[in-house]
CSV table of C-alpha atoms and ligand atoms in Angstrom, one decimal:
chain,number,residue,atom,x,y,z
A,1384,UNK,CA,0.0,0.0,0.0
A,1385,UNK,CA,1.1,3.7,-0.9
A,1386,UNK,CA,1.8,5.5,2.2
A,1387,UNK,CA,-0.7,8.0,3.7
A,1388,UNK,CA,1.2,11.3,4.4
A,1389,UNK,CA,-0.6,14.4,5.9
A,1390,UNK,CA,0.5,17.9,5.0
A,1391,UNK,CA,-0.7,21.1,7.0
A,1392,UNK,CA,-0.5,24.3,5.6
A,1393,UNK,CA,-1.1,22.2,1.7
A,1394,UNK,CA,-2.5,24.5,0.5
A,1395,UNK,CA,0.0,27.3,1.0
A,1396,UNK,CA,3.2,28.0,-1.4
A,1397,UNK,CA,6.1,26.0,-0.5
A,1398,UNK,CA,3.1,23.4,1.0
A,1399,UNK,CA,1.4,23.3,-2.5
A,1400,UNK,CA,4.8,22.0,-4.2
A,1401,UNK,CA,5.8,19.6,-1.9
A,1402,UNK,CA,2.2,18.4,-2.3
A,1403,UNK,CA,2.7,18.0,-6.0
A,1404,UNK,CA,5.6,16.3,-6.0
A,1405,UNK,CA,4.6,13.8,-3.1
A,1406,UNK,CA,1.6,13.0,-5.4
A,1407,UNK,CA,4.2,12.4,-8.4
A,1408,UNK,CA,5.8,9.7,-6.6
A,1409,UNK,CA,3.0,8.2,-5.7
A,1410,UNK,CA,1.9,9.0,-1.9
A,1411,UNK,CA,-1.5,9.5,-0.3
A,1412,UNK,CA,-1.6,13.0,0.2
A,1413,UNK,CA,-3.6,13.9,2.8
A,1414,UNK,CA,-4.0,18.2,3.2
A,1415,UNK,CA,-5.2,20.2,6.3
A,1416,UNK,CA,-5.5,23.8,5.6
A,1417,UNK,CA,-7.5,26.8,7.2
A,1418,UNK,CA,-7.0,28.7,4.0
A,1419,UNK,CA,-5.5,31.9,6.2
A,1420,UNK,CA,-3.3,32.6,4.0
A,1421,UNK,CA,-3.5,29.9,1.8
A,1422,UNK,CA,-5.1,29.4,-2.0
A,1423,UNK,CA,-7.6,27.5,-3.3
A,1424,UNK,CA,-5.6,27.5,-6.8
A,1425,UNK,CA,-3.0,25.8,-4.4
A,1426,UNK,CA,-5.2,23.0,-3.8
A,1427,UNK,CA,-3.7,19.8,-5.2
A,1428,UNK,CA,-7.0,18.2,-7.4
A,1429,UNK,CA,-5.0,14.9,-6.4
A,1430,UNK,CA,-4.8,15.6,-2.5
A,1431,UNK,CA,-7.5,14.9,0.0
A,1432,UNK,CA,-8.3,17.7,1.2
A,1433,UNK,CA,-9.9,19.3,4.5
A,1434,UNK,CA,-10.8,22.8,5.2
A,1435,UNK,CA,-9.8,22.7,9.2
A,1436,UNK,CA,-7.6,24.8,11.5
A,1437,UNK,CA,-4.9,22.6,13.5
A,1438,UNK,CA,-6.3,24.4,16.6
A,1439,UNK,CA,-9.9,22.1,16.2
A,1440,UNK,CA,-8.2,19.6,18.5
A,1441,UNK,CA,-11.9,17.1,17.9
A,1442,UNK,CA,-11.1,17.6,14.1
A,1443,UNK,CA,-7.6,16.5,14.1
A,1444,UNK,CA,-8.7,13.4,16.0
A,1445,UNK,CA,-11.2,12.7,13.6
A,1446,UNK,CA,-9.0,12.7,10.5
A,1447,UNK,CA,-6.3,10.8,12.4
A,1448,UNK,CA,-9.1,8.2,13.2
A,1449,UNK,CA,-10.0,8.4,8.9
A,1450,UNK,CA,-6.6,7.3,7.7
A,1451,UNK,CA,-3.7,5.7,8.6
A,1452,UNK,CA,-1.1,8.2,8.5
A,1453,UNK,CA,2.9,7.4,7.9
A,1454,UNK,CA,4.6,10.5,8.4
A,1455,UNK,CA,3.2,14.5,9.0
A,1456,UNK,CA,4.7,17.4,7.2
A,1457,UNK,CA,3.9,20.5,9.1
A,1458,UNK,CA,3.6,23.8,7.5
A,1459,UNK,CA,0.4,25.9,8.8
A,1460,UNK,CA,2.1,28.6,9.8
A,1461,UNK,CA,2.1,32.4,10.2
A,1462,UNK,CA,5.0,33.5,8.1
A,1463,UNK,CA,5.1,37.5,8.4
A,1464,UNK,CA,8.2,39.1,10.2
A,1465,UNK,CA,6.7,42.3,10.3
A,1466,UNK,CA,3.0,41.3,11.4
A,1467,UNK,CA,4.7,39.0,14.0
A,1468,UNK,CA,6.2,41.8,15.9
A,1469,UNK,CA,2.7,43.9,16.0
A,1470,UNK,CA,0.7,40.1,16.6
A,1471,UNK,CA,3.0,38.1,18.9
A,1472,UNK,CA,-0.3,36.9,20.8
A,1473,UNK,CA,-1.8,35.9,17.5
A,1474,UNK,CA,1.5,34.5,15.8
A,1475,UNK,CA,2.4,32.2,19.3
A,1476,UNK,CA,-1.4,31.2,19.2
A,1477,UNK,CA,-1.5,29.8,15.3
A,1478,UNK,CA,2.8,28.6,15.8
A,1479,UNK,CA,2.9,27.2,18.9
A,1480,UNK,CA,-0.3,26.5,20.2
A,1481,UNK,CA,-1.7,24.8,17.5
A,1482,UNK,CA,1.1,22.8,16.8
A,1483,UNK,CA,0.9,21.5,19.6
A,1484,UNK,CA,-3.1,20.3,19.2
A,1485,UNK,CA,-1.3,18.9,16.4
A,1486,UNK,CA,1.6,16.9,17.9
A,1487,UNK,CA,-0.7,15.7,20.7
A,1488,UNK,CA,-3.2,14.2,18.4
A,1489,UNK,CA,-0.3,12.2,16.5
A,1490,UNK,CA,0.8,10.6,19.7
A,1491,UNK,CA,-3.1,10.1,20.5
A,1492,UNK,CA,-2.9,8.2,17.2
A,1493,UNK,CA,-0.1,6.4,17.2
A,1494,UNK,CA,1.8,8.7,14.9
A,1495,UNK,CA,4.9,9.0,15.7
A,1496,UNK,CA,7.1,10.6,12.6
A,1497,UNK,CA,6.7,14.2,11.4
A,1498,UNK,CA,8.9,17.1,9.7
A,1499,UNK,CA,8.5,20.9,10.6
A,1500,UNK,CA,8.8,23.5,8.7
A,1501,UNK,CA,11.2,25.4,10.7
A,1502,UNK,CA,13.6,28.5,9.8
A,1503,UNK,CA,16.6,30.2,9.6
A,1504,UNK,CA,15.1,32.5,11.9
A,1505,UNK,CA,16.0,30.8,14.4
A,1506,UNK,CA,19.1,32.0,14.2
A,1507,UNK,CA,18.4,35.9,14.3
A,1508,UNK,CA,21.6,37.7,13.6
A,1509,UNK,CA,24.8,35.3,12.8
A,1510,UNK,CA,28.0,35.1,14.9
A,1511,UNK,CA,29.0,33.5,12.1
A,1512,UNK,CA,28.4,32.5,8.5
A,1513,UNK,CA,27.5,30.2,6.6
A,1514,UNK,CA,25.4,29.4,9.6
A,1515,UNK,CA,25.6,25.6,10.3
A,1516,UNK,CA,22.7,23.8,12.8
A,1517,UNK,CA,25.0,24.1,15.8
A,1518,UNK,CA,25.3,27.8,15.9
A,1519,UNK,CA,23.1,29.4,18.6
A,1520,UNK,CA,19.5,29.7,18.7
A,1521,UNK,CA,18.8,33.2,19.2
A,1522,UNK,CA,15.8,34.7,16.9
A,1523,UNK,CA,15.2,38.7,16.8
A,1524,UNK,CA,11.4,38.1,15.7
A,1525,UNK,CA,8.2,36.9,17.3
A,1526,UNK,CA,7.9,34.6,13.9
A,1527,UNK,CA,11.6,33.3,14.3
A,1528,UNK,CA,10.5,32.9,18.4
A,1529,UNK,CA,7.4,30.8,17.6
A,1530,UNK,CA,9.9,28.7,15.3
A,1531,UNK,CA,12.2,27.7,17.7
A,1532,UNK,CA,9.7,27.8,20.6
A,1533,UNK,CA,7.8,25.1,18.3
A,1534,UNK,CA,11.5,22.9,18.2
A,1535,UNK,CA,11.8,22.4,21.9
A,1536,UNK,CA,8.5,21.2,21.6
A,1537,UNK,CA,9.4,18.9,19.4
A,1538,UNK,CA,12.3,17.9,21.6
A,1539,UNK,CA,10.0,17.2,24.7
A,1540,UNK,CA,7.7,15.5,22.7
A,1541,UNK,CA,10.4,13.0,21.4
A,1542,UNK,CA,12.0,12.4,25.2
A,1543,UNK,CA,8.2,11.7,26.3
A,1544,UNK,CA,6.6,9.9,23.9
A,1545,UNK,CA,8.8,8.9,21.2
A,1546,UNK,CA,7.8,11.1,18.1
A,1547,UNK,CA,10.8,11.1,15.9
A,1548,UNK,CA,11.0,14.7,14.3
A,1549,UNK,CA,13.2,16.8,11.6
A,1550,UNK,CA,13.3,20.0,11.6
A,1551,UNK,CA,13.8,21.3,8.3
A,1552,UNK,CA,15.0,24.8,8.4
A,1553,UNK,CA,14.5,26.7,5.1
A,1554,UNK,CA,16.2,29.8,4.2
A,1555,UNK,CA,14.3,32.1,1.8
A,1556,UNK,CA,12.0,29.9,-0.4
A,1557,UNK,CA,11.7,30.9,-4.3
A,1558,UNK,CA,10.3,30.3,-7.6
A,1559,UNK,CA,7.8,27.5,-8.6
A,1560,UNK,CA,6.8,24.3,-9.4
A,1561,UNK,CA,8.2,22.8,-13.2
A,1562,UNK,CA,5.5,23.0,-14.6
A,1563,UNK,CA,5.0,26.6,-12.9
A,1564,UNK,CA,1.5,25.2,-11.9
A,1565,UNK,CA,2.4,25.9,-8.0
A,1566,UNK,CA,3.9,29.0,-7.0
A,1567,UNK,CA,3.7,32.1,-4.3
A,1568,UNK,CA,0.6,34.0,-3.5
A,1569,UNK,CA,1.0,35.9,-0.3
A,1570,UNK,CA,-1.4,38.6,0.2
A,1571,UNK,CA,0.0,41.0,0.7
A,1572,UNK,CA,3.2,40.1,-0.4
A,1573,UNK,CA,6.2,40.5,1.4
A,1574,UNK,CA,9.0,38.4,-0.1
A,1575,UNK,CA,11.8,39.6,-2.1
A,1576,UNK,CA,11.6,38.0,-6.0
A,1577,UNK,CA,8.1,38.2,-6.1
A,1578,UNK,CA,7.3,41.6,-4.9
A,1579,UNK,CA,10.4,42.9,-7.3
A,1580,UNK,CA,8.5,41.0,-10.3
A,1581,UNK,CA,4.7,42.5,-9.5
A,1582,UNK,CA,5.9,45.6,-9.2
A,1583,UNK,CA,8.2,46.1,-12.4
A,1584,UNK,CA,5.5,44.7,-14.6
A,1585,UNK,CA,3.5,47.6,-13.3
A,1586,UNK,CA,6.8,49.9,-13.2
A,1587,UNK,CA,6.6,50.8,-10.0
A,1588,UNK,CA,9.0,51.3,-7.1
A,1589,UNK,CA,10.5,48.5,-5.0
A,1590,UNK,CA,11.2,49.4,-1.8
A,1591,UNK,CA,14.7,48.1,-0.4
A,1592,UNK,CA,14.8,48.5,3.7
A,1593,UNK,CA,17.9,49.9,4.4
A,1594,UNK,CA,21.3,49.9,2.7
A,1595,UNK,CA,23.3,50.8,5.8
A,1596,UNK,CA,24.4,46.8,6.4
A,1597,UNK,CA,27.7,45.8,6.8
A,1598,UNK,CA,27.2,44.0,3.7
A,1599,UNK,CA,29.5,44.2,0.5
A,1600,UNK,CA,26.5,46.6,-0.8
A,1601,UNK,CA,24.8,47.9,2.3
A,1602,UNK,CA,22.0,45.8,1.5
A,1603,UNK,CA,21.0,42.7,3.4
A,1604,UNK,CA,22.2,39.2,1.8
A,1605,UNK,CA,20.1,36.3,2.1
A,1606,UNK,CA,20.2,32.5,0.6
A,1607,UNK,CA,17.6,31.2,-1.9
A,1608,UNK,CA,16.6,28.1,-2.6
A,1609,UNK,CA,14.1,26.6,-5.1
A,1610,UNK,CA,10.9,25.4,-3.9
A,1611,UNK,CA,11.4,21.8,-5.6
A,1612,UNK,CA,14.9,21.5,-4.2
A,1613,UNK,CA,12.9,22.0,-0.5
A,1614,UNK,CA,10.1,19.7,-1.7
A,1615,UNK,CA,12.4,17.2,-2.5
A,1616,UNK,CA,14.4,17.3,1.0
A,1617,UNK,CA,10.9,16.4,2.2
A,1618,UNK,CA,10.7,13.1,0.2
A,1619,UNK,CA,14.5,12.1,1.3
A,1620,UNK,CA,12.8,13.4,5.1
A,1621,UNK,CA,10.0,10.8,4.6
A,1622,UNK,CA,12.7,8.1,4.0
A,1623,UNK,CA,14.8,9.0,6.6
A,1624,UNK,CA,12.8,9.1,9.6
A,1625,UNK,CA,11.1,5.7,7.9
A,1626,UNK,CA,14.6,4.0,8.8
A,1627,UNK,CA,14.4,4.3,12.6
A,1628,UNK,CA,16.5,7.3,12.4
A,1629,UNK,CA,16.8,9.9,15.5
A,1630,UNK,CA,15.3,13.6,15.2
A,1631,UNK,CA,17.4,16.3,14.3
A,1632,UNK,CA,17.6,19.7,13.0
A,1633,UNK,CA,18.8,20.2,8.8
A,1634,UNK,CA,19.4,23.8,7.0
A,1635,UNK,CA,18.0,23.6,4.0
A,1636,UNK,CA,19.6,26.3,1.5
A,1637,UNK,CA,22.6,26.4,-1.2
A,1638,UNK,CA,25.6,27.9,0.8
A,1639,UNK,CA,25.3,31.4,-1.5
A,1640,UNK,CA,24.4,34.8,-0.4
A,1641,UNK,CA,22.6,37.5,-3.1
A,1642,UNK,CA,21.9,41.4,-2.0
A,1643,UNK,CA,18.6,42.6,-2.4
A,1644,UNK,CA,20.4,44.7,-4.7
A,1645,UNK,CA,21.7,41.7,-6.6
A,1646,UNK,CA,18.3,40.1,-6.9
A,1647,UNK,CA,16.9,43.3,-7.8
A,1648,UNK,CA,19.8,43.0,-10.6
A,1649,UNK,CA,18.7,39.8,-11.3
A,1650,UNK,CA,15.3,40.5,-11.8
A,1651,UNK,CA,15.9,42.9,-14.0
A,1652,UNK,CA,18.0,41.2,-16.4
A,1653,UNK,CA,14.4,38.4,-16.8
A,1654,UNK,CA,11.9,40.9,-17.5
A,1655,UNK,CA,14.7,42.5,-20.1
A,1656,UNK,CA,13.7,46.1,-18.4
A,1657,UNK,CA,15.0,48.5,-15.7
A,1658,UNK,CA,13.9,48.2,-11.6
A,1659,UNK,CA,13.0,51.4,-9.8
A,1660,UNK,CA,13.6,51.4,-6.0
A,1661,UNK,CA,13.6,53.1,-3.1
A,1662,UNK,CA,15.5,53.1,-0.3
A,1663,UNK,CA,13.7,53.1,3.2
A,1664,UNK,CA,14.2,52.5,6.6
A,1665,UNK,CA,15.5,49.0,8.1
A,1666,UNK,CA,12.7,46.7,9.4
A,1667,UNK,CA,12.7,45.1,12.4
A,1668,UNK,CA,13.9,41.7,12.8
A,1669,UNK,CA,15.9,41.6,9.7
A,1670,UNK,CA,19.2,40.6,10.2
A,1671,UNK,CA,22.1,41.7,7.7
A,1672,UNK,CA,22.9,38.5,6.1
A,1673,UNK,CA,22.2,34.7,6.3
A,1674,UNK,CA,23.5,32.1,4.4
A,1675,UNK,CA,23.0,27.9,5.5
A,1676,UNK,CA,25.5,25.6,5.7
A,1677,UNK,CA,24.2,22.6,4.4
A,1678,UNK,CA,27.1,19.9,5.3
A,1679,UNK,CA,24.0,18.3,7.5
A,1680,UNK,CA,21.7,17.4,4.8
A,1681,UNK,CA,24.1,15.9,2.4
A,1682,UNK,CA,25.2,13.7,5.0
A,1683,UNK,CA,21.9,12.7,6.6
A,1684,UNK,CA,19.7,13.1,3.6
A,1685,UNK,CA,21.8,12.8,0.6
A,1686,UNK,CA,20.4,15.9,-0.1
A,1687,UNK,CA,21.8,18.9,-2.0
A,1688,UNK,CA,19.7,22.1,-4.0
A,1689,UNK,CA,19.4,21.4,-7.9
A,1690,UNK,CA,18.6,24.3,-8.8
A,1691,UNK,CA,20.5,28.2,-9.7
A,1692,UNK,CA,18.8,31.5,-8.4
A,1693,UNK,CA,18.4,31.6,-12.0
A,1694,UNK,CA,15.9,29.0,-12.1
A,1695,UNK,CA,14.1,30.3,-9.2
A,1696,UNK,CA,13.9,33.9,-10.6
A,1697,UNK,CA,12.5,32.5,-14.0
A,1698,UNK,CA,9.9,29.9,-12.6
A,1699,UNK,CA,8.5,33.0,-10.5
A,1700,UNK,CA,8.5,35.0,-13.0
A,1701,UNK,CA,6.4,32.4,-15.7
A,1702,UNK,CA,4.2,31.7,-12.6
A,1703,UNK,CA,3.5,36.0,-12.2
A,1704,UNK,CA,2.5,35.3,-15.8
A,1705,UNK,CA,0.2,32.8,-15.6
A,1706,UNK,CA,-1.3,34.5,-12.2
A,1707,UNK,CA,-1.6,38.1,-14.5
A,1708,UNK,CA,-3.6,36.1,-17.4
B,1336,NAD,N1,8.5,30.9,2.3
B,1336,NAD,C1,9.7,30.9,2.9
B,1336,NAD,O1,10.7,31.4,2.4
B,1336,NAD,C2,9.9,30.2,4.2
B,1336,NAD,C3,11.2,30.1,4.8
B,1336,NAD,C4,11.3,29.4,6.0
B,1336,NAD,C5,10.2,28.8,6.6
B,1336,NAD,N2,9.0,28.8,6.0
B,1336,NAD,C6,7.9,28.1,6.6
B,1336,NAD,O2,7.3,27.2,5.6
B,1336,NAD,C7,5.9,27.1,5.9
B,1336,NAD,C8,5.2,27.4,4.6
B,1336,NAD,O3,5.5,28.7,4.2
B,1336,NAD,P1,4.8,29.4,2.9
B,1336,NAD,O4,5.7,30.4,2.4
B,1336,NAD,O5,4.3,28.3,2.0
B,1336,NAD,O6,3.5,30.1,3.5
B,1336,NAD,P2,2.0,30.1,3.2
B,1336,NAD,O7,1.4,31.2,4.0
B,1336,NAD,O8,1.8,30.1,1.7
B,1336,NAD,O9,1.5,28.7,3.7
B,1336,NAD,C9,1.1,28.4,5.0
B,1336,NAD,C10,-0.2,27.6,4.9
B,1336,NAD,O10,-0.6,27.3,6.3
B,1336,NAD,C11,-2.0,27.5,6.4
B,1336,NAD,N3,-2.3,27.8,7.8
B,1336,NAD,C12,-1.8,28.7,8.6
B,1336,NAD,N4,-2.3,28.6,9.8
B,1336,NAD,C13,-3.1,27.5,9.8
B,1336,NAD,C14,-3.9,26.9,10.8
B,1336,NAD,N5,-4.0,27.4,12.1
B,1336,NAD,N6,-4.6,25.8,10.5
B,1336,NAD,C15,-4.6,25.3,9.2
B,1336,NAD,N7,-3.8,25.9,8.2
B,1336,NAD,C16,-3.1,27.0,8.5
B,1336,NAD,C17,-2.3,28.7,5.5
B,1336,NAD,O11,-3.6,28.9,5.1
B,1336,NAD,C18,-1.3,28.5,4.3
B,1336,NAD,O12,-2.0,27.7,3.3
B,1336,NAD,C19,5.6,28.0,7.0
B,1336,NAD,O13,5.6,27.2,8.2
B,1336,NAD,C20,6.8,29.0,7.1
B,1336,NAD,O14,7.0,29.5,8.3
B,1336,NAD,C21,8.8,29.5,4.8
């Protein structure tokens, strides 16, 4: 028999592509989603899927007690820096909390295997870079808190009752799906390649916050990483913790660092036209650069990113299309 594997947060960006790919070798997908800030375009046709927030403890139960689950890949999450640090009661509530309904209704079940969708976040601003899983845990945003408050759960939960966990921490997600089927919708939207690619088609401003950094440019530098490559550390995830393995914690990102300025560069040079910014003030909970090392997941996973930043900026940009038509 296929293998039953429930997703929360399916039908959300990075959620909808490992959905798609799970269903392309061959899994039971199984999707819980509230649809927050998800999409209904998102929805896998493919997927079973029910409309139900992970804090409806009785609802959990219910579809735990409908199908026999393998592994959980947790996503439902509350994603926005900035809202995080105005909504801390909120964000902790959706993160933490309901995770939590979540993990206590595997063990309930007899489900004892799931990956997180953790962060570099976690990590708030680097001693040192690139950042491997052993450097300190020390977030500067609510988000990043909830993130790493959600881990130790994870960690007591695995000393009491067994569940075997990874905790996958992404850095900054990007482009879509091959078939470009599958890629980001946040409303409003608040990460870096998409926002630059909306907002050129319409020729307006991007706004970059703050070029004071002690970056190369000023600008802050982060890692990208292609949606598929994340989706597919998932699969190698479902393997691993299959084999009896123990629970740890795996950056997920390709070891290279772009400027906003760079990826504004970038951009530019796809749509074949010039990017307006602005320069603003620095947000909170930003900090100046992260890059992953990613030593962990070759070695535990046999995992390693596919794809260029090139590939990323092109699949969003043929998934804006398709969005725009
Ligand atoms: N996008 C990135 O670059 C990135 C980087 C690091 C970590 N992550 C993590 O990956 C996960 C997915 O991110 P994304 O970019 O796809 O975001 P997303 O907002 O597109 O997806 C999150 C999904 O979870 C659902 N959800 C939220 N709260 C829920 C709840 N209480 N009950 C049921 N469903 C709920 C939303 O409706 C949405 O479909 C999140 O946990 C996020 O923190 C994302």
């Amino acid at each position: 028999m296929n293998k039953e594997i429930l997703i929360t947060g399916g039908a959300g960006y990075i959620g909808a592509n490992i959905v798609d790919l799970l269903i392309k070798k061959k899994y039971k997908v199984v999707v819980i989603d509230n649809l927050s800030t998800g999409n209904k375009s998102l929805i896998h046709p493919d997927a079973i899927f029910y409309n139900v927030d992970i804090s409806d403890k009785a609802k959990l139960e219910e579809i735990f007690r409908m199908h026999i689950i393998d592994t959980v890949i947790h996503l439902a999450a509350l994603s926005s820096v900035g809202e995080s640090a105005k909504k801390p009661k909120k964000y902790f509530k959706n993160n933490v909390k309901g995770g939590l309904n979540l993990l206590e209704a595997m063990v309930e079940n007899e489900c004892k295997k799931i990956i997180f969708s953790s962060s570099a976040a976690v990590y708030g601003n680097p001693q040192y870079v690139p950042i491997n899983e052993d450097h300190p845990i020390n977030p500067i945003s609510i988000y990043g808190e909830t993130k790493a408050t959600f881990e130790e759960k994870l960690k007591l939960f695995d000393k009491q009752h067994d569940l075997k966990f990874l905790s996958l921490r992404y850095f900054n997600a990007g482009g879509s799906s091959d078939d470009n089927r599958f890629g980001e919708i946040h409303i409003p939207e608040t990460h870096l390649i998409p926002s630059i690619l909306k907002l050129a088609a319409k020729n307006r401003e991007i706004s970059i916050f703050g070029d004071d950094y002690d970056t190369k440019d000023g600008t802050c530098i982060r890692d990208y990483i292609h949606v598929v490559d994340i989706a597919e550390a998932h699969i190698l995830g479902i393997e691993y913790l299959g084999n009896n393995a123990q629970s740890e914690m795996i950056n997920l990102g390709t070891e290279k660092g772009y400027s906003v300025k760079e990826i504004i560069n970038l951009c530019s040079k796809t749509l074949e036209k010039s990017v307006k910014s602005k320069i603003e003030p620095r947000r909170k909970g930003d900090p100046p650069i992260l890059i992953a090392s990613c030593g962990k997941a070759k070695k535990l996973l046999n995992w390693e990113h596919k794809k260029t930043i090139h590939h990323i900026i092109e699949s969003a940009w043929k998934f804006e299309q398709k969005l725009s038509i």
